[in-house]
mmCIF file of C-alpha atoms and ligand atoms in Angstrom:
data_model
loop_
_atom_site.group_PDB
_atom_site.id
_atom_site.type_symbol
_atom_site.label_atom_id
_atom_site.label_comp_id
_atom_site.label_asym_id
_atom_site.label_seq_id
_atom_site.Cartn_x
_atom_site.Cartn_y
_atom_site.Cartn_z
ATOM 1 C CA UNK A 248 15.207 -104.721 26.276
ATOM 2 C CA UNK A 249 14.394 -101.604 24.477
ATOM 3 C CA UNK A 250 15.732 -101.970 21.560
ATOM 4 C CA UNK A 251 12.304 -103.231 19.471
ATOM 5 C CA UNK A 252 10.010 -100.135 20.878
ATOM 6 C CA UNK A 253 11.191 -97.288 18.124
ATOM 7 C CA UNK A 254 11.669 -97.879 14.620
ATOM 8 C CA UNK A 255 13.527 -95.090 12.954
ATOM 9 C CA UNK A 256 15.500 -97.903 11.209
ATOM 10 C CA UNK A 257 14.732 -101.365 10.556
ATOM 11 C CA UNK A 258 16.486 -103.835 8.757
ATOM 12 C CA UNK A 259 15.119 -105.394 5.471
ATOM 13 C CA UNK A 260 16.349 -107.861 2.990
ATOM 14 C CA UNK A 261 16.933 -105.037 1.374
ATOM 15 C CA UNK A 262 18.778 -103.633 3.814
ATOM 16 C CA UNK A 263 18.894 -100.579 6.763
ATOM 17 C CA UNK A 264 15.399 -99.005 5.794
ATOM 18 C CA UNK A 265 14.127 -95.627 6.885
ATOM 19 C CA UNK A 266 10.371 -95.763 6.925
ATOM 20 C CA UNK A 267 9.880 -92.128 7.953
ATOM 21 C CA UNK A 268 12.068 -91.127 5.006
ATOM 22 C CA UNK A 269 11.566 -93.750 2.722
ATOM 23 C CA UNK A 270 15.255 -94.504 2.262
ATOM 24 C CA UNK A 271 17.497 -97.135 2.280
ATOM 25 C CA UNK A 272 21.156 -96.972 3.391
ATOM 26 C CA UNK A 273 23.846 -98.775 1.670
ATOM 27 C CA UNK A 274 21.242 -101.250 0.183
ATOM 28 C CA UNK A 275 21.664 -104.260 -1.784
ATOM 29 C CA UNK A 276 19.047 -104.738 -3.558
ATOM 30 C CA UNK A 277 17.858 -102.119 -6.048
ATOM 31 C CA UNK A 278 15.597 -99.444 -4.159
ATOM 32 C CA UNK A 279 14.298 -95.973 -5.215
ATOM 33 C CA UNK A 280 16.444 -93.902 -2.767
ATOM 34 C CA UNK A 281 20.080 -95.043 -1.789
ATOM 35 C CA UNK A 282 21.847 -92.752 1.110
ATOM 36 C CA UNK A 283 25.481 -94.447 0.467
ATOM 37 C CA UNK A 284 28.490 -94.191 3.079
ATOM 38 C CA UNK A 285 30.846 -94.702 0.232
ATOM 39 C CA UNK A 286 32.362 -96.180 -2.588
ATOM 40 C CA UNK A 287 33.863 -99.334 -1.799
ATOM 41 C CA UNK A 288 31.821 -102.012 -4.063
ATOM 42 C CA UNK A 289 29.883 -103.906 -0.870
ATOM 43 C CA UNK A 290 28.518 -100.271 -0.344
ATOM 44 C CA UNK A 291 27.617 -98.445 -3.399
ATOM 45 C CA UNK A 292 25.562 -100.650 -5.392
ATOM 46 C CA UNK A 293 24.278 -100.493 -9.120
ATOM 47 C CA UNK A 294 20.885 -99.829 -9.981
ATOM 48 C CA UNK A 295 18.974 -97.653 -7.457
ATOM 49 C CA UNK A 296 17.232 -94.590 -8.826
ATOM 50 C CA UNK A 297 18.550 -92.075 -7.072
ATOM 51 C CA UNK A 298 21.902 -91.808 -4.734
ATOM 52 C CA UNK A 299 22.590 -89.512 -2.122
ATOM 53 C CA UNK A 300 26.381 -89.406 -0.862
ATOM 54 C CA UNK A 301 29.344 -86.841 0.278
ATOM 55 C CA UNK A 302 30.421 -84.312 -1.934
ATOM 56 C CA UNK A 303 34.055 -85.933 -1.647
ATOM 57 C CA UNK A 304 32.646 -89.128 -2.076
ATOM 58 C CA UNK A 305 30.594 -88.724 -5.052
ATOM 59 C CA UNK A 306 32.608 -88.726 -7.913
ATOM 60 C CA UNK A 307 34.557 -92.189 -7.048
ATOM 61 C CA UNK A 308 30.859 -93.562 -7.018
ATOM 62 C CA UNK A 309 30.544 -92.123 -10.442
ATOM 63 C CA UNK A 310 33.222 -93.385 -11.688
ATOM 64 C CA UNK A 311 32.546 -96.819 -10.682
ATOM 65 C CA UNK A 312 28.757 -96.786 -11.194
ATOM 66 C CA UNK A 313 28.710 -94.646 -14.254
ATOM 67 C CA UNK A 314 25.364 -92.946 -15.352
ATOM 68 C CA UNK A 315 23.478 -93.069 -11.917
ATOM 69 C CA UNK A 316 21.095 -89.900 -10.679
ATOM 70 C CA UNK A 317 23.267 -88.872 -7.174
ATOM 71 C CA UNK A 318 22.915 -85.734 -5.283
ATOM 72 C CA UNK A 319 25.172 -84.631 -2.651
ATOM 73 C CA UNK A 320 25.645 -83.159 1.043
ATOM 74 C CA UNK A 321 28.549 -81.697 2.644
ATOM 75 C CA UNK A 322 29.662 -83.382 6.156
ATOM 76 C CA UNK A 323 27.609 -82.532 8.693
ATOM 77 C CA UNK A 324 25.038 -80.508 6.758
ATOM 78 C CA UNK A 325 21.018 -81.643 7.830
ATOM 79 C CA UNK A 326 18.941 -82.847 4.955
ATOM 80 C CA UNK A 327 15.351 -83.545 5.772
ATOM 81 C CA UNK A 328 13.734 -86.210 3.965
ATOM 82 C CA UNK A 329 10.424 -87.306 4.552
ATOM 83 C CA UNK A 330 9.847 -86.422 8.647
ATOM 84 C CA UNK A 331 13.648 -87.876 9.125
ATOM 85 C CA UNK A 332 16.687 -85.608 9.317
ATOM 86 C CA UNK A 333 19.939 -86.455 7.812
ATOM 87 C CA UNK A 334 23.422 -85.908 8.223
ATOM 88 C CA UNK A 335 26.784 -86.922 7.021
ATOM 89 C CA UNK A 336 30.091 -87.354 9.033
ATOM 90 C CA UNK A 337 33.507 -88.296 8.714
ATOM 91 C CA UNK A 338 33.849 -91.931 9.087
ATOM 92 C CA UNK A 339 37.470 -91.434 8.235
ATOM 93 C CA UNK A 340 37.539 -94.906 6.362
ATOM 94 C CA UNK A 341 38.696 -93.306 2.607
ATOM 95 C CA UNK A 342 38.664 -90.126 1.207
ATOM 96 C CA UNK A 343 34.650 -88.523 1.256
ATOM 97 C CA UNK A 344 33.126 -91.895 3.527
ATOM 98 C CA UNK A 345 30.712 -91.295 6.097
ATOM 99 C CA UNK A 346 28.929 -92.529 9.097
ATOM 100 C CA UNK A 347 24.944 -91.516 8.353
ATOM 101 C CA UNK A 348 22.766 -89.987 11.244
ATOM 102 C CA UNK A 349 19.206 -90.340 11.032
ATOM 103 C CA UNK A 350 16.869 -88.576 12.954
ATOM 104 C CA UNK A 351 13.012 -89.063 13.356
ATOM 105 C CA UNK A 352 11.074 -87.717 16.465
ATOM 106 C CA UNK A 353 14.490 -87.508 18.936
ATOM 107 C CA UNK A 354 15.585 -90.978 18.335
ATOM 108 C CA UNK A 355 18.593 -90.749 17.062
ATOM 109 C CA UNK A 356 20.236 -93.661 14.746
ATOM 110 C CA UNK A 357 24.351 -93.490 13.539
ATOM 111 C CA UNK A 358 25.084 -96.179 10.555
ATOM 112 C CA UNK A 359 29.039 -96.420 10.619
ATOM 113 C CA UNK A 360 29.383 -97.687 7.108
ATOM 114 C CA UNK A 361 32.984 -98.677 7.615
ATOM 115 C CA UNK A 362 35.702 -96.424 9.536
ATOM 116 C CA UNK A 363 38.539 -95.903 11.010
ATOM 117 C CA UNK A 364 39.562 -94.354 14.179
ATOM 118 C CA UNK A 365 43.289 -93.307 13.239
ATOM 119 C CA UNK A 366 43.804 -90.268 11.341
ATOM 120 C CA UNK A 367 45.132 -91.375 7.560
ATOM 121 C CA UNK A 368 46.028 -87.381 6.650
ATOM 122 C CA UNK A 369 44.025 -88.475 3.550
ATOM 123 C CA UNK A 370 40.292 -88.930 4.142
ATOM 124 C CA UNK A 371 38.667 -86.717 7.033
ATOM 125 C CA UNK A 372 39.149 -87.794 10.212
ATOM 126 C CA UNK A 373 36.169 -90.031 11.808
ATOM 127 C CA UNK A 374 33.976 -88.046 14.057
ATOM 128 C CA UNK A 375 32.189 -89.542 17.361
ATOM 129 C CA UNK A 376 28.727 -88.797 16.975
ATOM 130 C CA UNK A 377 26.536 -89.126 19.910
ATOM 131 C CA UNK A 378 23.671 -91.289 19.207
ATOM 132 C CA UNK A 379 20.832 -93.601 21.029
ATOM 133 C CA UNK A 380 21.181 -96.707 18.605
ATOM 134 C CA UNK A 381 25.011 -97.321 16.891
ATOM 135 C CA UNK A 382 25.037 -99.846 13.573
ATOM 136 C CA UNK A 383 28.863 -100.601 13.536
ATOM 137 C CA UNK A 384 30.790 -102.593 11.385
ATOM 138 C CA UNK A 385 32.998 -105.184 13.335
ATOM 139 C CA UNK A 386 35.278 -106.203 10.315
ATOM 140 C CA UNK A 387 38.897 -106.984 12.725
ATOM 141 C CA UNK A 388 36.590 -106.878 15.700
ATOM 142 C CA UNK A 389 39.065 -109.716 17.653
ATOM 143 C CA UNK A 390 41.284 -108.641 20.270
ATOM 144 C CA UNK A 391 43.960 -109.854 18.117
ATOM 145 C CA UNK A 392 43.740 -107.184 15.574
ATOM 146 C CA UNK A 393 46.046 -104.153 16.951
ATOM 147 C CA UNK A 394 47.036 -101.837 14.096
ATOM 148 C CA UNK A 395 50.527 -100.366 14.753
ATOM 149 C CA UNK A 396 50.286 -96.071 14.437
ATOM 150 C CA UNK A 397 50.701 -95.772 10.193
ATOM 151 C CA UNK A 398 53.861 -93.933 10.347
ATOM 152 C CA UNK A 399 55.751 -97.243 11.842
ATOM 153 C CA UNK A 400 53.994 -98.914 8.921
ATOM 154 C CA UNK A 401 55.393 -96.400 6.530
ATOM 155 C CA UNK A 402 58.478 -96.729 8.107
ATOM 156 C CA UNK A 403 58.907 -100.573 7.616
ATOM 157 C CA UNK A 404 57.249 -100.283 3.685
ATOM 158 C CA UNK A 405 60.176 -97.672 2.799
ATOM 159 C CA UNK A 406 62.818 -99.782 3.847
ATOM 160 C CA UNK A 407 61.552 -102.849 2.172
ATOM 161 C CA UNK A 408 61.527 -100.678 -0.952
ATOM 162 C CA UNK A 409 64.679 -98.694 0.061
ATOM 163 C CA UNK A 410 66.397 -102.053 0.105
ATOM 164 C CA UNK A 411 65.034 -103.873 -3.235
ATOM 165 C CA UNK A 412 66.171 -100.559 -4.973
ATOM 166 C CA UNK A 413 69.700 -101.185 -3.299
ATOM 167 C CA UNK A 414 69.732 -104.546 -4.932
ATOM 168 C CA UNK A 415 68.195 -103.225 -8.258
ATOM 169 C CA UNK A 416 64.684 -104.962 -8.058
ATOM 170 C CA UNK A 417 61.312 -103.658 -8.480
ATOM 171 C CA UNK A 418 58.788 -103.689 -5.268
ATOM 172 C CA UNK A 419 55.027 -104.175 -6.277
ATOM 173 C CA UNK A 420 53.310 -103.570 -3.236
ATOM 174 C CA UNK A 421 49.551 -104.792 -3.498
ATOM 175 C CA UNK A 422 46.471 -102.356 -1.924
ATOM 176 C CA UNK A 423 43.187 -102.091 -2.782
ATOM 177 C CA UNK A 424 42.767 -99.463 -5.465
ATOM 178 C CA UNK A 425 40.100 -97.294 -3.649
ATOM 179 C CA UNK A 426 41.388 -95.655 -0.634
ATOM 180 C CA UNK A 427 44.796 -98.266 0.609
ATOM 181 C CA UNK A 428 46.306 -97.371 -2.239
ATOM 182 C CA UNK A 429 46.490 -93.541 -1.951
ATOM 183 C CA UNK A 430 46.945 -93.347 1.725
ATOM 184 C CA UNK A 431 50.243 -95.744 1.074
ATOM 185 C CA UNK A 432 51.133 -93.192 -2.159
ATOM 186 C CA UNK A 433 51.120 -90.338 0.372
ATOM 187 C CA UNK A 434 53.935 -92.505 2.760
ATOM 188 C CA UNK A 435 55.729 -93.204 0.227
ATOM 189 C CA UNK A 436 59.305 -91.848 0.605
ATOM 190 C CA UNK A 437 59.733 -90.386 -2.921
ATOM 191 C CA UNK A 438 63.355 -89.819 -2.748
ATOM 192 C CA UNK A 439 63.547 -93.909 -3.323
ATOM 193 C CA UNK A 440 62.498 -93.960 -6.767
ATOM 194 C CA UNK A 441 59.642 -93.575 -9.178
ATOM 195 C CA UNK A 442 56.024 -94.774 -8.315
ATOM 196 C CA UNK A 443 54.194 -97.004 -10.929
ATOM 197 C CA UNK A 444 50.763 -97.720 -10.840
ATOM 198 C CA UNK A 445 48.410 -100.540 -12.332
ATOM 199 C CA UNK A 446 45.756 -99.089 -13.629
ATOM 200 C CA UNK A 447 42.695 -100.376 -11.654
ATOM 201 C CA UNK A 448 44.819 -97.936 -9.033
ATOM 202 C CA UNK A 449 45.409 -94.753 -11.654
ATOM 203 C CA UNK A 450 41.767 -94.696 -12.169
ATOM 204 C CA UNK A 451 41.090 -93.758 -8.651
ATOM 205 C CA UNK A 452 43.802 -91.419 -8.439
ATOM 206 C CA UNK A 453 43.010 -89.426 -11.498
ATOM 207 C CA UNK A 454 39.418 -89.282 -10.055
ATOM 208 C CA UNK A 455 40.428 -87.798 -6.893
ATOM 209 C CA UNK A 456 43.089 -85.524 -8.382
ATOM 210 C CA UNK A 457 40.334 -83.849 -10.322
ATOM 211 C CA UNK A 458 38.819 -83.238 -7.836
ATOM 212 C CA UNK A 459 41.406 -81.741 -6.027
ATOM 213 C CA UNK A 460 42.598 -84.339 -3.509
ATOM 214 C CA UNK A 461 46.432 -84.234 -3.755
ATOM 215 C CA UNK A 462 48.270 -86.934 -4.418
ATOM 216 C CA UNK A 463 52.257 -87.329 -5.160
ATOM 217 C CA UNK A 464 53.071 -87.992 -9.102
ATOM 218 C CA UNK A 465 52.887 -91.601 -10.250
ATOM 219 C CA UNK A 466 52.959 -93.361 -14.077
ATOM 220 C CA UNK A 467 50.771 -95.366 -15.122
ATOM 221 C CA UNK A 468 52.258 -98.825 -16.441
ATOM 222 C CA UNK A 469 51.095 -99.111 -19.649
ATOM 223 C CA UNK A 470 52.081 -101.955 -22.769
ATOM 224 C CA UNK A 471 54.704 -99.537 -23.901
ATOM 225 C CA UNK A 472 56.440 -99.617 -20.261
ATOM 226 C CA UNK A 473 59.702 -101.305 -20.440
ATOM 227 C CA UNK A 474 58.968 -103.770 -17.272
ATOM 228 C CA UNK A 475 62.573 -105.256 -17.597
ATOM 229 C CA UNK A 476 64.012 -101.383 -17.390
ATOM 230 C CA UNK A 477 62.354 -100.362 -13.685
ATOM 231 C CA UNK A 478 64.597 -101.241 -11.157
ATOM 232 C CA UNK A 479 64.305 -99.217 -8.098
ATOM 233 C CA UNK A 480 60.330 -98.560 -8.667
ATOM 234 C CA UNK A 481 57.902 -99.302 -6.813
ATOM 235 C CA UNK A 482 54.339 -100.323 -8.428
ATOM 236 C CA UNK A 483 51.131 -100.321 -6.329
ATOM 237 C CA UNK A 484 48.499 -102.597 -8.246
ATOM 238 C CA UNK A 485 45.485 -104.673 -6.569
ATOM 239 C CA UNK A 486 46.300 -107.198 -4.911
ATOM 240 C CA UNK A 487 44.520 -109.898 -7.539
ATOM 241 C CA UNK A 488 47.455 -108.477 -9.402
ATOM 242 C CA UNK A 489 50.264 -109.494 -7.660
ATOM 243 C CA UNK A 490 50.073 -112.787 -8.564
ATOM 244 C CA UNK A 491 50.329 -112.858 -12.071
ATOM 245 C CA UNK A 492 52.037 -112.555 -14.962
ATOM 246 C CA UNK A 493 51.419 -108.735 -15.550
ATOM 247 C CA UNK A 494 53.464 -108.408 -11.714
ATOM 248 C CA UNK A 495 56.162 -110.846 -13.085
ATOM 249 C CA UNK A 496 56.774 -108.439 -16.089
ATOM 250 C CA UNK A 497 58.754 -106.677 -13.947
ATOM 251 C CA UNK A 498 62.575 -107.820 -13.219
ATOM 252 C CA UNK A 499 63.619 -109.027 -10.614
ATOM 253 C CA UNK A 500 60.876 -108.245 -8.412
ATOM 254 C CA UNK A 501 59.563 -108.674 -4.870
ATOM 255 C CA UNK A 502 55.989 -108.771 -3.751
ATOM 256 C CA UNK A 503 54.285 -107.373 -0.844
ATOM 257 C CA UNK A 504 50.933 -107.010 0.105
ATOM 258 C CA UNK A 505 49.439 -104.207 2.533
ATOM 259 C CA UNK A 506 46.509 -105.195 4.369
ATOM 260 C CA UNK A 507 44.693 -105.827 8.095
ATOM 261 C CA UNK A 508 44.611 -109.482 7.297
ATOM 262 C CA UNK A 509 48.238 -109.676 7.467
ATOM 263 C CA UNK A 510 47.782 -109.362 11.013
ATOM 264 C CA UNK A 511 46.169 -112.759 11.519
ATOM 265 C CA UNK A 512 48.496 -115.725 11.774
ATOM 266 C CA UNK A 513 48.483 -118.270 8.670
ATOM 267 C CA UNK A 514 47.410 -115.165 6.277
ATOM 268 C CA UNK A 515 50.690 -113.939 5.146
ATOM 269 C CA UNK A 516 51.660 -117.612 4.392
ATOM 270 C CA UNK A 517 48.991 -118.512 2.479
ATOM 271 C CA UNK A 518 49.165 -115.009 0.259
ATOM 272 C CA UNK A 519 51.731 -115.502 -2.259
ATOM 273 C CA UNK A 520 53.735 -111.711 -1.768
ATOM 274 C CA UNK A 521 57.250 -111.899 -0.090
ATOM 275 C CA UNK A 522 56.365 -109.926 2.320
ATOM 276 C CA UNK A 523 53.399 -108.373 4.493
ATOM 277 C CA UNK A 524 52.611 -105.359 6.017
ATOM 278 C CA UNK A 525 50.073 -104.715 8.415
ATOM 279 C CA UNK A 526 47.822 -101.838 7.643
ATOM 280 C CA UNK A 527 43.984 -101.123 7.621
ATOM 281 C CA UNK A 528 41.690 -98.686 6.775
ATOM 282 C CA UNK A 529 38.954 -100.311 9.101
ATOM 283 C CA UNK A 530 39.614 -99.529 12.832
ATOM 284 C CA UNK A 531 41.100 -102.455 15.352
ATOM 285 C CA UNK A 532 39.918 -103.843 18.584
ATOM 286 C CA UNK A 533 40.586 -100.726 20.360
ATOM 287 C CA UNK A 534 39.210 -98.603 17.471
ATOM 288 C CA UNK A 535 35.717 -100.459 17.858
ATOM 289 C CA UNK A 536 35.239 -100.420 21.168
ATOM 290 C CA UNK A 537 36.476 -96.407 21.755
ATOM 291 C CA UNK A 538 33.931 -95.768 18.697
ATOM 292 C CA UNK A 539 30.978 -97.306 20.479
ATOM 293 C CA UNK A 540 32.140 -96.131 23.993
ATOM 294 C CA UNK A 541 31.995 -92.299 21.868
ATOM 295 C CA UNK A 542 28.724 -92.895 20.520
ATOM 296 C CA UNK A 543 27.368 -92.833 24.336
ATOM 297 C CA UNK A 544 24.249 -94.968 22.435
ATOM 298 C CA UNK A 545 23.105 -98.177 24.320
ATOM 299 C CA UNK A 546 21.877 -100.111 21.578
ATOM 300 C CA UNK A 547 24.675 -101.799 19.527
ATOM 301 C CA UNK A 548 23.850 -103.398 15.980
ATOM 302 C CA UNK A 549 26.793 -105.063 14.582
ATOM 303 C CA UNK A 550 27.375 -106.197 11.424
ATOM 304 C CA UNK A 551 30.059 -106.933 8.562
ATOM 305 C CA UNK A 552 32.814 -108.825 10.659
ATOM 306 C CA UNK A 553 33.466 -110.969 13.410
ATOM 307 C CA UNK A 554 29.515 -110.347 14.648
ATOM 308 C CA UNK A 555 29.266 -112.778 17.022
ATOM 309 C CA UNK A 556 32.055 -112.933 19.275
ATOM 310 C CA UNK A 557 31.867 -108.892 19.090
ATOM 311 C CA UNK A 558 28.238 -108.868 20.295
ATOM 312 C CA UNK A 559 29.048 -110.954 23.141
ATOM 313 C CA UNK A 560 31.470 -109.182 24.262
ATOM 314 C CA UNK A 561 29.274 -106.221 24.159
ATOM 315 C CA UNK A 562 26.978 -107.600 26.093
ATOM 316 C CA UNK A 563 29.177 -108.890 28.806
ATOM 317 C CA UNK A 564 30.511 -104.661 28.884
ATOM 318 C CA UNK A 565 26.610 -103.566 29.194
ATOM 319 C CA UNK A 566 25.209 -102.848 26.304
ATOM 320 C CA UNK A 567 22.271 -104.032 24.118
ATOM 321 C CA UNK A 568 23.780 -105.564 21.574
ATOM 322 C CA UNK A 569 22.624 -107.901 17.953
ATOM 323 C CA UNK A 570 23.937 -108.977 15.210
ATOM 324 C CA UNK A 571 22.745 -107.454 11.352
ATOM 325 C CA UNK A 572 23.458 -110.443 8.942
ATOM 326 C CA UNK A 573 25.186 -108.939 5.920
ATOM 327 C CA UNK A 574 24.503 -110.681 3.058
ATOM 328 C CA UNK A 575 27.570 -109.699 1.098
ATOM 329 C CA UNK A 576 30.095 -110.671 3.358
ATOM 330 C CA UNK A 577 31.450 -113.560 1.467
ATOM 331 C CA UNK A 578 32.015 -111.034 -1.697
ATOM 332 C CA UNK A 579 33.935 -108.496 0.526
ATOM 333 C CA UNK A 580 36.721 -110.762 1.466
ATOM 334 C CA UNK A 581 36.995 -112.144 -2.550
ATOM 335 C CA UNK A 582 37.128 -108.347 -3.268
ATOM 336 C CA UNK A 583 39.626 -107.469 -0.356
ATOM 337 C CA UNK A 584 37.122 -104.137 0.646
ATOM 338 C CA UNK A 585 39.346 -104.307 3.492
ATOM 339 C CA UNK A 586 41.311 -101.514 1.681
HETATM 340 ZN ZN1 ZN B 1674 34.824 -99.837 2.665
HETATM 341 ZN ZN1 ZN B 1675 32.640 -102.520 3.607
#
């Protein structure tokens, strides 16, 4: 195989490594240079010295990192660092992520981060981006995991909240705050009834309003909200949320969480919402593999996901394929990164 004979990345404990630009990329371990892909808390990591991320991405990183040293590119702009040349792209995963090309010397290397092939009308939609050597994530990388197009989604999360109106309840619908959240705020069907938000979720938005993403109105649930006065809302909070006794404030309610996992039998049982709907901002099985087909790069690294089973079934299509061992992939699922 020659997948061992160039080195323009390598993989560290510390993480994807750069050696011609002395730079790490999404790392997770504290390192002196940090290219991140964006914000999501498995990604963007406290305590490197300097950052380097999307313009769109950067001030959600600030906001959850607080004082950290971060300079930014636009998509697709070429940043030379060291004897490697960078560039951004639209991984199309939340609003300002990216997919990170790295060149050094011709070889070119694409780090996915984590994307999505279907176009949210939120975040910029991914971008194939040819490449010799692909690091993808494989998060729902089973053949089981099929998203429906979002609009169906929408469709199906309006009339769930179109009916608990009817029958004067409140819906709190459950999505993690960065990214899920907002895409679901802009299908909302506003003409239902007034959108609440926890405020783990109002912290994004007000981020990304200021910096001129749009998003429809919401409130902000604070103590002074009468929680026994809402029927006909509907509250997005995190989904750690909607088990608990801030959610069951709110008369009568019923629960529902948004997420890829719903998709895989057992899940929406064992979750404690009414109901679940089936919607991710990683791509599916067909996602994955039309991403890598894209790519036109022969080397596959996957990581993040269902590794093994998705590298085998690379290598039965052709490719040269491994598996990256992410070392936070226990915290991801406890965090619900699946967004
Ligand atoms: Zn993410
Ligand atoms: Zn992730």
């Amino acid at each position: 195989m020659a997948m061992e004979t160039t080195s323009a990345l390598i993989f560290t404990p510390k993480g994807i490594y750069c050696p011609s630009g002395d730079f790490y990329i999404d790392p997770w371990h504290p390192v002196e240079r940090a290219l991140i892909t964006h914000g999501h808390a498995d990604h963007a990591r406290f305590g490197h010295r300097s950052y380097l991320s999307t313009d769109i991405a950067a001030p959600v990183i600030k906001h959850r990192l607080g004082d950290i040293v971060i300079e930014t590119v636009p998509y697709g702009t070429k940043v030379k660092i060291g004897s490697a040349t960078v560039s951004f792209h639209p991984a199309g995963h939340v609003p300002g992520s990216a997919q990170i090309r790295v060149e050094v010397g011709g070889e070119v290397w694409v780090v996915s981060g984590d994307y999505k092939t279907e176009n949210d009308g939120l975040s910029d939609a991914f971008e194939p981006v040819k490449c010799h050597n692909f690091i993808t994530e494989c998060t729902f990388g089973l053949p089981a995991f099929r998203w429906q197009k979002q609009g169906i989604v929408f469709d199906a999360i309006n009339a769930w909240w179109q009916e608990n109106a009817r029958n004067g309840r409140v819906s709190v619908l459950g999505a993690y705050g960065l990214g899920k959240a907002q895409r679901l705020l802009c299908g909302l069907d506003l003409s239902i009834g007034p959108v609440l938000t926890h405020g783990a979720v109002e912290g994004t938005n007000r981020v990304m309003r200021a910096q001129g993403i749009a998003l429809p109105p919401t409130r902000l649930v604070t103590q002074d909200t009468d929680k026994k006065a809402q029927a006909g809302a509907i509250v997005i909070a995190p989904p750690s949320a909607i088990d608990s006794a801030w959610a069951r404030g709110f008369r009568d309610l019923s629960t529902a969480f948004v997420s890829g996992w719903m998709g895989l039998r057992g899940v929406r049982r064992r979750r404690a919402g009414d109901r679940g709907f089936v919607m991710s901002d990683h791509a599916d099985w067909e996602g994955l593999n039309q991403a890598i087909l894209e790519t036109g790069a022969e080397n596959i690294y996957v990581t993040h996901g269902y590794t093994d089973i998705f590298s085998k079934w690379l290598i039965e299509n052709g490719y040269h394929a491994k598996v990256i061992p992410t070392q936070f992939w226990e915290d991801i699922e406890e965090e619900g990164d699946e967004a």
